[in-house]
Short mmCIF file of C-alpha atoms and ligand atoms in Angstrom, two decimals:
data_model
loop_
_atom_site.label_atom_id
_atom_site.label_comp_id
_atom_site.label_asym_id
_atom_site.label_seq_id
_atom_site.Cartn_x
_atom_site.Cartn_y
_atom_site.Cartn_z
CA UNK A 1 93.60 79.96 106.39
CA UNK A 2 96.91 79.53 104.61
CA UNK A 3 97.68 82.68 102.68
CA UNK A 4 100.49 83.40 100.23
CA UNK A 5 101.65 86.95 99.09
CA UNK A 6 103.73 87.06 95.82
CA UNK A 7 106.33 89.81 96.01
CA UNK A 8 109.02 91.09 98.25
CA UNK A 9 108.93 94.89 98.73
CA UNK A 10 107.64 97.44 101.13
CA UNK A 11 104.15 97.18 99.62
CA UNK A 12 104.10 93.48 100.18
CA UNK A 13 105.18 94.04 103.85
CA UNK A 14 102.21 96.49 104.30
CA UNK A 15 99.81 93.84 102.76
CA UNK A 16 101.29 91.18 104.92
CA UNK A 17 101.04 93.22 108.07
CA UNK A 18 97.45 94.04 107.11
CA UNK A 19 96.51 90.41 106.50
CA UNK A 20 98.20 89.32 109.73
CA UNK A 21 95.54 91.30 111.71
CA UNK A 22 92.73 89.13 110.33
CA UNK A 23 91.51 86.44 112.74
CA UNK A 24 90.95 84.26 109.77
CA UNK A 25 94.72 84.03 108.89
CA UNK A 26 96.68 81.12 110.36
CA UNK A 27 99.85 81.42 108.38
CA UNK A 28 101.35 83.80 105.75
CA UNK A 29 103.90 82.72 103.19
CA UNK A 30 105.88 85.40 101.30
CA UNK A 31 107.35 84.56 97.78
CA UNK A 32 110.17 85.56 98.03
CA UNK A 33 109.59 88.21 100.83
CA UNK A 34 112.71 89.83 102.37
CA UNK A 35 114.79 89.84 105.53
CA UNK A 36 112.34 92.33 107.20
CA UNK A 37 109.22 90.53 106.00
CA UNK A 38 110.59 87.47 107.67
CA UNK A 39 109.51 88.88 110.99
CA UNK A 40 105.76 88.72 109.91
CA UNK A 41 105.53 85.82 107.42
CA UNK A 42 107.46 82.62 106.37
CA UNK A 43 109.57 83.62 103.42
CA UNK A 44 110.05 81.23 100.70
CA UNK A 45 112.88 81.48 98.22
CA UNK A 46 110.75 81.51 94.94
CA UNK A 47 110.96 84.66 92.77
CA UNK A 48 107.82 86.65 91.99
CA UNK A 49 108.25 85.90 88.22
CA UNK A 50 108.71 82.12 88.71
CA UNK A 51 105.13 81.24 87.87
CA UNK A 52 105.87 77.56 87.78
CA UNK A 53 107.67 77.56 91.31
CA UNK A 54 104.81 79.64 92.72
CA UNK A 55 102.08 77.32 91.38
CA UNK A 56 103.87 74.16 92.53
CA UNK A 57 104.50 75.70 96.15
CA UNK A 58 100.83 76.74 96.34
CA UNK A 59 99.55 73.28 95.40
CA UNK A 60 102.01 71.42 97.59
CA UNK A 61 101.21 73.59 100.79
CA UNK A 62 97.39 73.62 100.12
CA UNK A 63 97.32 77.43 99.95
CA UNK A 64 93.67 78.81 100.42
CA UNK A 65 94.14 82.34 99.22
CA UNK A 66 96.94 84.00 97.25
CA UNK A 67 97.52 87.79 96.81
CA UNK A 68 99.71 88.66 93.66
CA UNK A 69 101.04 92.02 94.34
CA UNK A 70 103.62 93.22 91.80
CA UNK A 71 103.11 94.26 88.19
CA UNK A 72 105.33 91.65 86.53
CA UNK A 73 103.65 88.46 87.74
CA UNK A 74 100.27 89.91 87.17
CA UNK A 75 101.04 90.85 83.59
CA UNK A 76 102.58 87.41 83.10
CA UNK A 77 99.32 85.66 84.19
CA UNK A 78 100.19 84.50 87.69
CA UNK A 79 96.57 84.80 88.87
CA UNK A 80 95.51 82.74 85.70
CA UNK A 81 97.99 79.96 86.53
CA UNK A 82 97.03 79.78 90.20
CA UNK A 83 93.17 79.97 89.34
CA UNK A 84 93.62 76.92 87.05
CA UNK A 85 94.64 74.96 90.15
CA UNK A 86 91.40 76.02 91.98
CA UNK A 87 93.41 78.55 94.14
CA UNK A 88 91.35 81.73 95.13
CA UNK A 89 93.36 84.92 94.34
CA UNK A 90 93.38 88.55 94.77
CA UNK A 91 94.66 90.38 91.61
CA UNK A 92 93.63 90.79 88.00
CA UNK A 93 94.09 88.06 85.43
CA UNK A 94 96.42 88.44 82.54
CA UNK A 95 93.79 89.88 80.21
CA UNK A 96 92.79 92.60 82.75
CA UNK A 97 96.40 93.37 83.94
CA UNK A 98 97.08 94.74 80.41
CA UNK A 99 95.54 98.04 81.53
CA UNK A 100 98.94 98.71 83.20
CA UNK A 101 101.09 96.37 81.11
CA UNK A 102 100.42 98.37 77.76
CA UNK A 103 100.05 102.13 77.83
CA UNK A 104 98.79 101.90 74.13
CA UNK A 105 95.93 99.62 75.51
CA UNK A 106 95.07 101.99 78.30
CA UNK A 107 95.13 105.15 76.13
CA UNK A 108 93.04 103.63 73.47
CA UNK A 109 90.61 102.30 75.99
CA UNK A 110 90.23 105.91 77.54
CA UNK A 111 89.75 107.39 74.04
CA UNK A 112 87.21 104.75 73.04
CA UNK A 113 85.16 105.15 76.32
CA UNK A 114 85.52 108.93 76.69
CA UNK A 115 87.59 108.83 79.89
CA UNK A 116 89.59 112.02 80.46
CA UNK A 117 93.23 111.67 79.82
CA UNK A 118 96.02 113.56 77.95
CA UNK A 119 95.75 113.75 74.14
CA UNK A 120 98.33 111.36 72.52
CA UNK A 121 99.68 109.67 69.35
CA UNK A 122 101.01 106.04 69.11
CA UNK A 123 104.03 105.24 67.03
CA UNK A 124 105.68 102.01 66.13
CA UNK A 125 107.86 103.53 63.49
CA UNK A 126 110.77 105.75 64.76
CA UNK A 127 110.87 107.93 61.67
CA UNK A 128 107.24 108.85 62.02
CA UNK A 129 107.64 109.58 65.64
CA UNK A 130 110.62 111.96 64.95
CA UNK A 131 108.62 113.69 62.21
CA UNK A 132 105.71 114.14 64.62
CA UNK A 133 108.07 115.85 67.10
CA UNK A 134 108.99 118.51 64.58
CA UNK A 135 105.75 120.24 65.23
CA UNK A 136 104.30 118.66 68.52
CA UNK A 137 103.60 121.01 71.32
CA UNK A 138 106.48 121.35 73.73
CA UNK A 139 106.93 120.21 76.75
CA UNK A 140 105.78 116.81 75.61
CA UNK A 141 105.79 113.38 77.39
CA UNK A 142 107.26 110.19 75.79
CA UNK A 143 106.25 106.81 77.24
CA UNK A 144 107.47 103.21 76.52
CA UNK A 145 104.41 101.12 75.73
CA UNK A 146 105.32 98.15 78.20
CA UNK A 147 106.43 97.86 81.80
CA UNK A 148 109.74 99.58 82.50
CA UNK A 149 110.07 99.43 86.28
CA UNK A 150 108.34 102.84 86.41
CA UNK A 151 111.10 104.40 84.38
CA UNK A 152 109.60 104.44 80.87
CA UNK A 153 108.27 107.97 81.12
CA UNK A 154 110.30 110.95 79.94
CA UNK A 155 109.16 114.57 80.20
CA UNK A 156 110.93 116.49 77.46
CA UNK A 157 111.29 120.19 77.82
CA UNK A 158 112.78 120.64 74.36
CA UNK A 159 112.22 119.05 70.91
CA UNK A 160 115.77 117.63 71.04
CA UNK A 161 115.08 115.98 74.41
CA UNK A 162 111.98 114.39 73.05
CA UNK A 163 113.68 113.11 70.03
CA UNK A 164 116.46 111.70 72.20
CA UNK A 165 113.81 110.05 74.32
CA UNK A 166 112.35 108.41 71.28
CA UNK A 167 115.70 107.21 70.04
CA UNK A 168 116.69 105.79 73.40
CA UNK A 169 113.50 103.70 73.54
CA UNK A 170 113.05 102.63 69.92
CA UNK A 171 116.68 102.50 68.58
CA UNK A 172 118.92 101.93 71.63
CA UNK A 173 116.14 99.87 73.22
CA UNK A 174 116.85 101.15 76.68
CA UNK A 175 113.70 99.45 77.93
CA UNK A 176 114.03 96.42 75.64
CA UNK A 177 110.77 95.37 73.93
CA UNK A 178 108.68 97.68 76.19
CA UNK A 179 109.93 100.65 73.90
CA UNK A 180 109.11 99.01 70.46
CA UNK A 181 106.06 101.17 70.55
CA UNK A 182 105.87 104.72 72.25
CA UNK A 183 103.09 106.93 73.20
CA UNK A 184 103.74 110.68 72.75
CA UNK A 185 101.34 112.73 74.81
CA UNK A 186 100.21 116.13 75.90
CA UNK A 187 102.05 117.62 78.94
CA UNK A 188 99.40 118.22 81.61
CA UNK A 189 99.82 120.36 84.73
CA UNK A 190 98.26 120.20 88.15
CA UNK A 191 98.53 118.43 91.52
CA UNK A 192 98.79 114.69 91.37
CA UNK A 193 96.67 112.34 93.33
CA UNK A 194 96.82 108.56 93.67
CA UNK A 195 93.67 106.57 94.20
CA UNK A 196 93.74 102.88 94.78
CA UNK A 197 90.34 101.10 94.56
CA UNK A 198 88.97 97.70 95.30
CA UNK A 199 86.87 96.45 92.43
CA UNK A 200 85.31 93.14 91.74
CA UNK A 201 84.25 93.99 88.14
CA UNK A 202 80.80 95.21 89.30
CA UNK A 203 81.25 97.63 92.29
CA UNK A 204 84.19 99.90 92.78
CA UNK A 205 85.17 101.17 96.17
CA UNK A 206 87.99 103.98 96.17
CA UNK A 207 90.35 103.73 99.14
CA UNK A 208 91.50 106.74 101.00
CA UNK A 209 93.59 109.08 98.50
CA UNK A 210 97.25 109.53 98.82
CA UNK A 211 100.23 111.59 97.31
CA UNK A 212 103.51 110.16 96.25
CA UNK A 213 106.86 111.97 96.07
CA UNK A 214 108.58 110.23 93.06
CA UNK A 215 111.86 112.47 93.02
CA UNK A 216 114.89 111.50 94.90
CA UNK A 217 115.59 114.92 96.54
CA UNK A 218 113.77 117.58 98.43
CA UNK A 219 111.85 120.11 96.51
CA UNK A 220 110.97 117.47 93.92
CA UNK A 221 114.57 117.56 92.58
CA UNK A 222 116.72 114.84 91.40
CA UNK A 223 115.98 111.61 89.53
CA UNK A 224 112.73 109.87 89.40
CA UNK A 225 112.59 106.97 91.83
CA UNK A 226 110.08 104.19 92.70
CA UNK A 227 108.66 106.67 95.38
CA UNK A 228 110.48 108.34 98.25
CA UNK A 229 107.46 108.86 100.44
CA UNK A 230 103.70 109.21 100.68
CA UNK A 231 100.93 110.85 102.67
CA UNK A 232 97.17 110.13 102.93
CA UNK A 233 94.67 111.49 102.50
CA UNK A 234 95.64 113.90 99.57
CA UNK A 235 94.18 117.46 100.23
CA UNK A 236 93.74 117.98 96.47
CA UNK A 237 91.18 115.10 96.46
CA UNK A 238 88.23 117.16 97.63
CA UNK A 239 84.65 115.78 97.84
CA UNK A 240 83.98 117.48 94.51
CA UNK A 241 86.89 116.03 92.82
CA UNK A 242 86.02 112.64 94.24
CA UNK A 243 82.52 112.86 92.86
CA UNK A 244 83.80 113.78 89.45
CA UNK A 245 86.30 111.01 89.51
CA UNK A 246 83.79 108.36 90.39
CA UNK A 247 81.27 109.51 87.62
CA UNK A 248 83.91 110.45 84.80
CA UNK A 249 86.75 107.93 85.52
CA UNK A 250 86.20 105.17 88.05
CA UNK A 251 82.82 103.66 87.00
CA UNK A 252 83.45 104.28 83.17
CA UNK A 253 86.85 102.36 83.53
CA UNK A 254 85.21 99.40 85.19
CA UNK A 255 82.44 99.26 82.54
CA UNK A 256 84.97 99.76 79.74
CA UNK A 257 86.97 96.80 80.88
CA UNK A 258 83.81 94.57 81.05
CA UNK A 259 82.71 95.76 77.62
CA UNK A 260 86.15 94.71 76.34
CA UNK A 261 85.68 91.28 77.81
CA UNK A 262 88.40 91.95 80.44
CA UNK A 263 86.61 92.30 83.71
CA UNK A 264 89.04 93.71 86.37
CA UNK A 265 89.18 92.23 89.87
CA UNK A 266 91.62 93.38 92.34
CA UNK A 267 93.24 96.76 93.19
CA UNK A 268 92.90 99.21 90.41
CA UNK A 269 95.17 102.13 90.81
CA UNK A 270 94.28 105.62 89.25
CA UNK A 271 97.21 108.00 88.87
CA UNK A 272 95.28 111.25 88.45
CA UNK A 273 96.19 114.85 87.65
CA UNK A 274 93.77 117.55 88.76
CA UNK A 275 94.00 119.86 85.82
CA UNK A 276 92.12 123.12 85.31
CA UNK A 277 89.76 121.02 83.07
CA UNK A 278 89.15 118.57 85.83
CA UNK A 279 90.65 115.29 86.95
CA UNK A 280 92.45 113.30 84.11
CA UNK A 281 94.11 109.84 84.16
CA UNK A 282 97.90 109.93 83.95
CA UNK A 283 98.28 106.17 84.37
CA UNK A 284 96.44 103.03 85.58
CA UNK A 285 98.30 100.42 87.51
CA UNK A 286 96.79 96.93 88.12
CA UNK A 287 97.97 96.67 91.69
CA UNK A 288 98.60 98.56 94.94
CA UNK A 289 101.09 101.43 94.59
CA UNK A 290 104.46 101.30 96.39
CA UNK A 291 104.78 103.35 98.67
CA UNK A 292 101.08 104.27 98.46
CA UNK A 293 100.01 100.96 100.12
CA UNK A 294 102.28 101.90 103.07
CA UNK A 295 99.96 104.81 103.98
CA UNK A 296 96.60 103.52 102.73
CA UNK A 297 96.60 100.02 104.27
CA UNK A 298 97.47 101.26 107.83
CA UNK A 299 94.42 103.49 107.70
CA UNK A 300 92.14 100.57 106.75
CA UNK A 301 89.78 99.73 109.69
CA UNK A 302 87.98 96.85 107.94
CA UNK A 303 89.46 93.38 107.88
CA UNK A 304 91.74 93.32 104.68
CA UNK A 305 91.35 89.58 104.09
CA UNK A 306 87.58 90.02 104.36
CA UNK A 307 87.65 92.90 101.82
CA UNK A 308 89.96 90.95 99.39
CA UNK A 309 87.88 87.91 99.54
CA UNK A 310 84.78 90.05 98.87
CA UNK A 311 86.54 91.14 95.56
CA UNK A 312 87.35 87.61 94.63
CA UNK A 313 83.76 86.38 95.36
CA UNK A 314 82.18 89.52 93.57
CA UNK A 315 80.52 90.60 96.73
CA UNK A 316 82.09 93.96 97.21
CA UNK A 317 78.80 95.89 97.11
CA UNK A 318 77.72 94.08 100.30
CA UNK A 319 80.98 94.52 102.14
CA UNK A 320 81.93 97.42 104.37
CA UNK A 321 85.31 99.09 103.48
CA UNK A 322 85.99 101.63 106.20
CA UNK A 323 89.03 103.89 106.63
CA UNK A 324 90.06 105.78 109.87
CA UNK A 325 89.51 109.39 110.04
CA UNK A 326 93.22 109.95 110.54
CA UNK A 327 96.28 110.83 108.57
CA UNK A 328 99.42 108.70 107.59
CA UNK A 329 102.93 109.75 106.49
CA UNK A 330 105.48 107.29 105.08
CA UNK A 331 109.24 108.39 104.84
CA UNK A 332 111.26 105.96 102.72
CA UNK A 333 114.88 105.52 104.01
CA UNK A 334 117.18 104.78 100.94
CA UNK A 335 120.73 103.73 100.28
CA UNK A 336 122.99 106.65 99.38
CA UNK A 337 123.27 106.84 95.53
CA UNK A 338 119.80 105.41 94.77
CA UNK A 339 118.31 105.48 92.22
CA UNK A 340 121.68 104.97 90.58
CA UNK A 341 124.47 102.82 92.07
CA UNK A 342 124.69 102.33 95.73
CA UNK A 343 126.31 100.04 98.32
CA UNK A 344 124.56 96.86 99.66
CA UNK A 345 125.13 94.72 102.73
CA UNK A 346 125.31 97.49 105.39
CA UNK A 347 123.98 96.66 108.84
CA UNK A 348 120.70 98.22 109.79
CA UNK A 349 119.95 99.26 113.34
CA UNK A 350 116.57 100.43 114.43
CA UNK A 351 115.68 102.20 117.56
CA UNK A 352 112.52 101.79 119.62
CA UNK A 353 109.51 102.88 117.68
CA UNK A 354 107.26 105.58 119.15
CA UNK A 355 103.74 106.59 118.34
CA UNK A 356 101.53 104.69 115.99
CA UNK A 357 104.39 103.75 113.79
CA UNK A 358 105.28 100.66 111.61
CA UNK A 359 108.32 99.89 109.62
CA UNK A 360 107.78 98.27 106.08
CA UNK A 361 110.94 96.76 104.88
CA UNK A 362 111.60 96.90 101.14
CA UNK A 363 115.31 96.02 100.50
CA UNK A 364 117.02 94.01 103.37
CA UNK A 365 118.19 90.52 103.86
CA UNK A 366 118.81 88.62 107.10
CA UNK A 367 122.39 87.16 107.47
CA UNK A 368 123.59 85.59 110.68
CA UNK A 369 120.84 87.21 112.59
CA UNK A 370 121.68 90.72 111.21
CA UNK A 371 119.46 92.77 108.88
CA UNK A 372 121.58 94.06 105.94
CA UNK A 373 120.62 96.42 103.13
CA UNK A 374 119.98 94.81 99.77
CA UNK A 375 118.23 97.41 97.70
CA UNK A 376 117.90 100.95 96.94
CA UNK A 377 114.76 101.73 98.90
CA UNK A 378 115.58 99.97 102.14
CA UNK A 379 112.54 100.58 104.17
CA UNK A 380 109.46 102.87 104.82
CA UNK A 381 108.62 104.40 108.21
CA UNK A 382 104.79 105.13 108.48
CA UNK A 383 103.16 106.94 111.15
CA UNK A 384 99.46 107.37 111.70
CA UNK A 385 98.12 110.36 113.72
CA UNK A 386 94.94 112.61 114.15
CA UNK A 387 96.65 115.36 112.17
CA UNK A 388 98.95 115.45 109.15
CA UNK A 389 101.48 117.46 111.00
CA UNK A 390 101.70 114.98 113.87
CA UNK A 391 101.85 111.97 111.30
CA UNK A 392 104.75 113.69 109.58
CA UNK A 393 106.62 114.67 112.75
CA UNK A 394 106.26 111.16 114.24
CA UNK A 395 107.37 109.44 111.07
CA UNK A 396 110.54 111.65 110.89
CA UNK A 397 111.27 111.15 114.56
CA UNK A 398 111.34 107.43 113.99
CA UNK A 399 113.11 107.56 110.53
CA UNK A 400 115.95 109.48 112.37
CA UNK A 401 116.38 106.49 114.65
CA UNK A 402 117.04 104.06 111.78
CA UNK A 403 120.83 103.91 110.93
CA UNK A 404 122.92 102.31 108.24
CA UNK A 405 125.94 103.40 106.34
CA UNK A 406 124.94 106.20 103.80
CA UNK A 407 121.25 106.15 104.66
CA UNK A 408 119.33 109.04 103.29
CA UNK A 409 115.73 110.25 103.09
CA UNK A 410 113.85 113.24 101.82
CA UNK A 411 113.10 115.81 104.60
CA UNK A 412 110.03 117.31 102.90
CA UNK A 413 107.55 114.43 102.66
CA UNK A 414 104.09 115.85 103.17
CA UNK A 415 105.22 119.53 103.02
CA UNK A 416 103.14 120.10 99.89
CA UNK A 417 100.10 118.61 101.37
CA UNK A 418 100.49 120.66 104.56
CA UNK A 419 100.83 123.84 102.47
CA UNK A 420 97.72 122.90 100.44
CA UNK A 421 95.85 123.75 103.68
CA UNK A 422 95.47 120.65 105.67
CA UNK A 423 95.91 120.54 109.44
P1 AMP B 501 104.21 107.13 85.25
O1 AMP B 501 105.49 106.31 85.25
O2 AMP B 501 103.31 106.87 84.19
O3 AMP B 501 103.72 107.19 86.72
O4 AMP B 501 104.66 108.69 85.05
C1 AMP B 501 105.69 109.27 85.89
C2 AMP B 501 105.39 110.70 86.25
O5 AMP B 501 105.42 111.44 84.96
C3 AMP B 501 103.95 110.95 86.71
O6 AMP B 501 103.73 110.75 88.09
C4 AMP B 501 103.76 112.36 86.26
O7 AMP B 501 104.29 113.25 87.30
C5 AMP B 501 104.57 112.53 85.01
N1 AMP B 501 103.76 112.46 83.87
C6 AMP B 501 103.25 111.36 83.20
N2 AMP B 501 102.37 111.67 82.16
C7 AMP B 501 102.37 113.03 82.30
C8 AMP B 501 101.68 114.04 81.47
N3 AMP B 501 100.86 113.69 80.37
N4 AMP B 501 101.76 115.28 81.74
C9 AMP B 501 102.58 115.72 82.78
N5 AMP B 501 103.23 114.88 83.59
C10 AMP B 501 103.14 113.51 83.26
N1 LIG B 502 104.13 104.71 93.45
C1 LIG B 502 103.85 104.57 92.22
C2 LIG B 502 103.59 103.19 91.78
O1 LIG B 502 103.53 102.32 92.54
O2 LIG B 502 103.62 102.90 90.48
#
């Protein structure tokens, strides 16, 4: 089969490496891919948001199956455009992708169908939002309605910070139109768990759970980033919690989307907080997480393409989705200065990998046979092992062999999970 993956980050590299293991796959194209992905797929210089270009390429090449991985093209309707040409796809259509693209939609969905989440208010008028903040419980959380590269969430410790957040979104338009409406919600506490799932609109199969590390620096200090590392499974996702999530969150969400005439097919991501009152939804994403995919997919024992096709063909209930009984740790190696300004174009050198380790490249380009940095998160090093400690140690042993000017990574990925009592 001729397979095409839309996107060009570490997550897409993990998807491509997963698909490449399938005996059914003959060739994989990445649009646009990156300098590291080029080792595993044919990169085509068409941007992930160029829906016309993506469609024309797919038709011309006779693509059999397309995986649309990032939020932007999903929210723009990339799957709709490809399906209109008869191309089979993995990923939700535009109507279903709104579960991530609009926080107001997702919050209203949860309220209507009784799915546990933080209490909230929606504002499209700045004066009303500011007035509400005079008496709202503090700390509070201010969220831009639309997509904002994962940066549209501000946790405000004081009333003044909350007001400043509202002004930055609604007056200064820091996130453009995404901030024209804001959600102000209750601040929840508890450990966070990411659960990615496969769903075909009928069955829902959770993948192995994972834990992201969003802050730039050790000890969860520093600025929010796209994710500095992950481990799987997540020790806070006990059997008990999993059973409650299935009953109170996962199945009700699938049913709610059907009832709204927006059946969701693809990877539905649940960002959960395990509060004293039980698991609650912090956010939905309409796609694989990045860097969650980099620990979850290496643990998948079933054939990724077969599972994805089962989602497309609505045959998930009859398809085995099996994960290894192992642990994975992904350490992201970033450019010094990320998530703010950083230098690009530094030459990357990698040592020989040891253990069960893979490198997923996120921000690098090939130039004259050399791999050069081109982004903030440059790559992720994932190791799989029978214990979490070993997975962490091996990932760090290999991350230390990767060098480029000003490279940095957190040194405590997985430390919280270890402390939570896992081997
Ligand atoms: P998001 O961009 O929606 O993933 O949010 C970024 C991070 O903000 C989440 O991973 C949480 O750590 C935090 N967060 C979001 N909503 C809440 C909330 N209601 N209470 C506490 N923390 C939150
Ligand atoms: N790692 C969080 C996300 O992909 O949104």
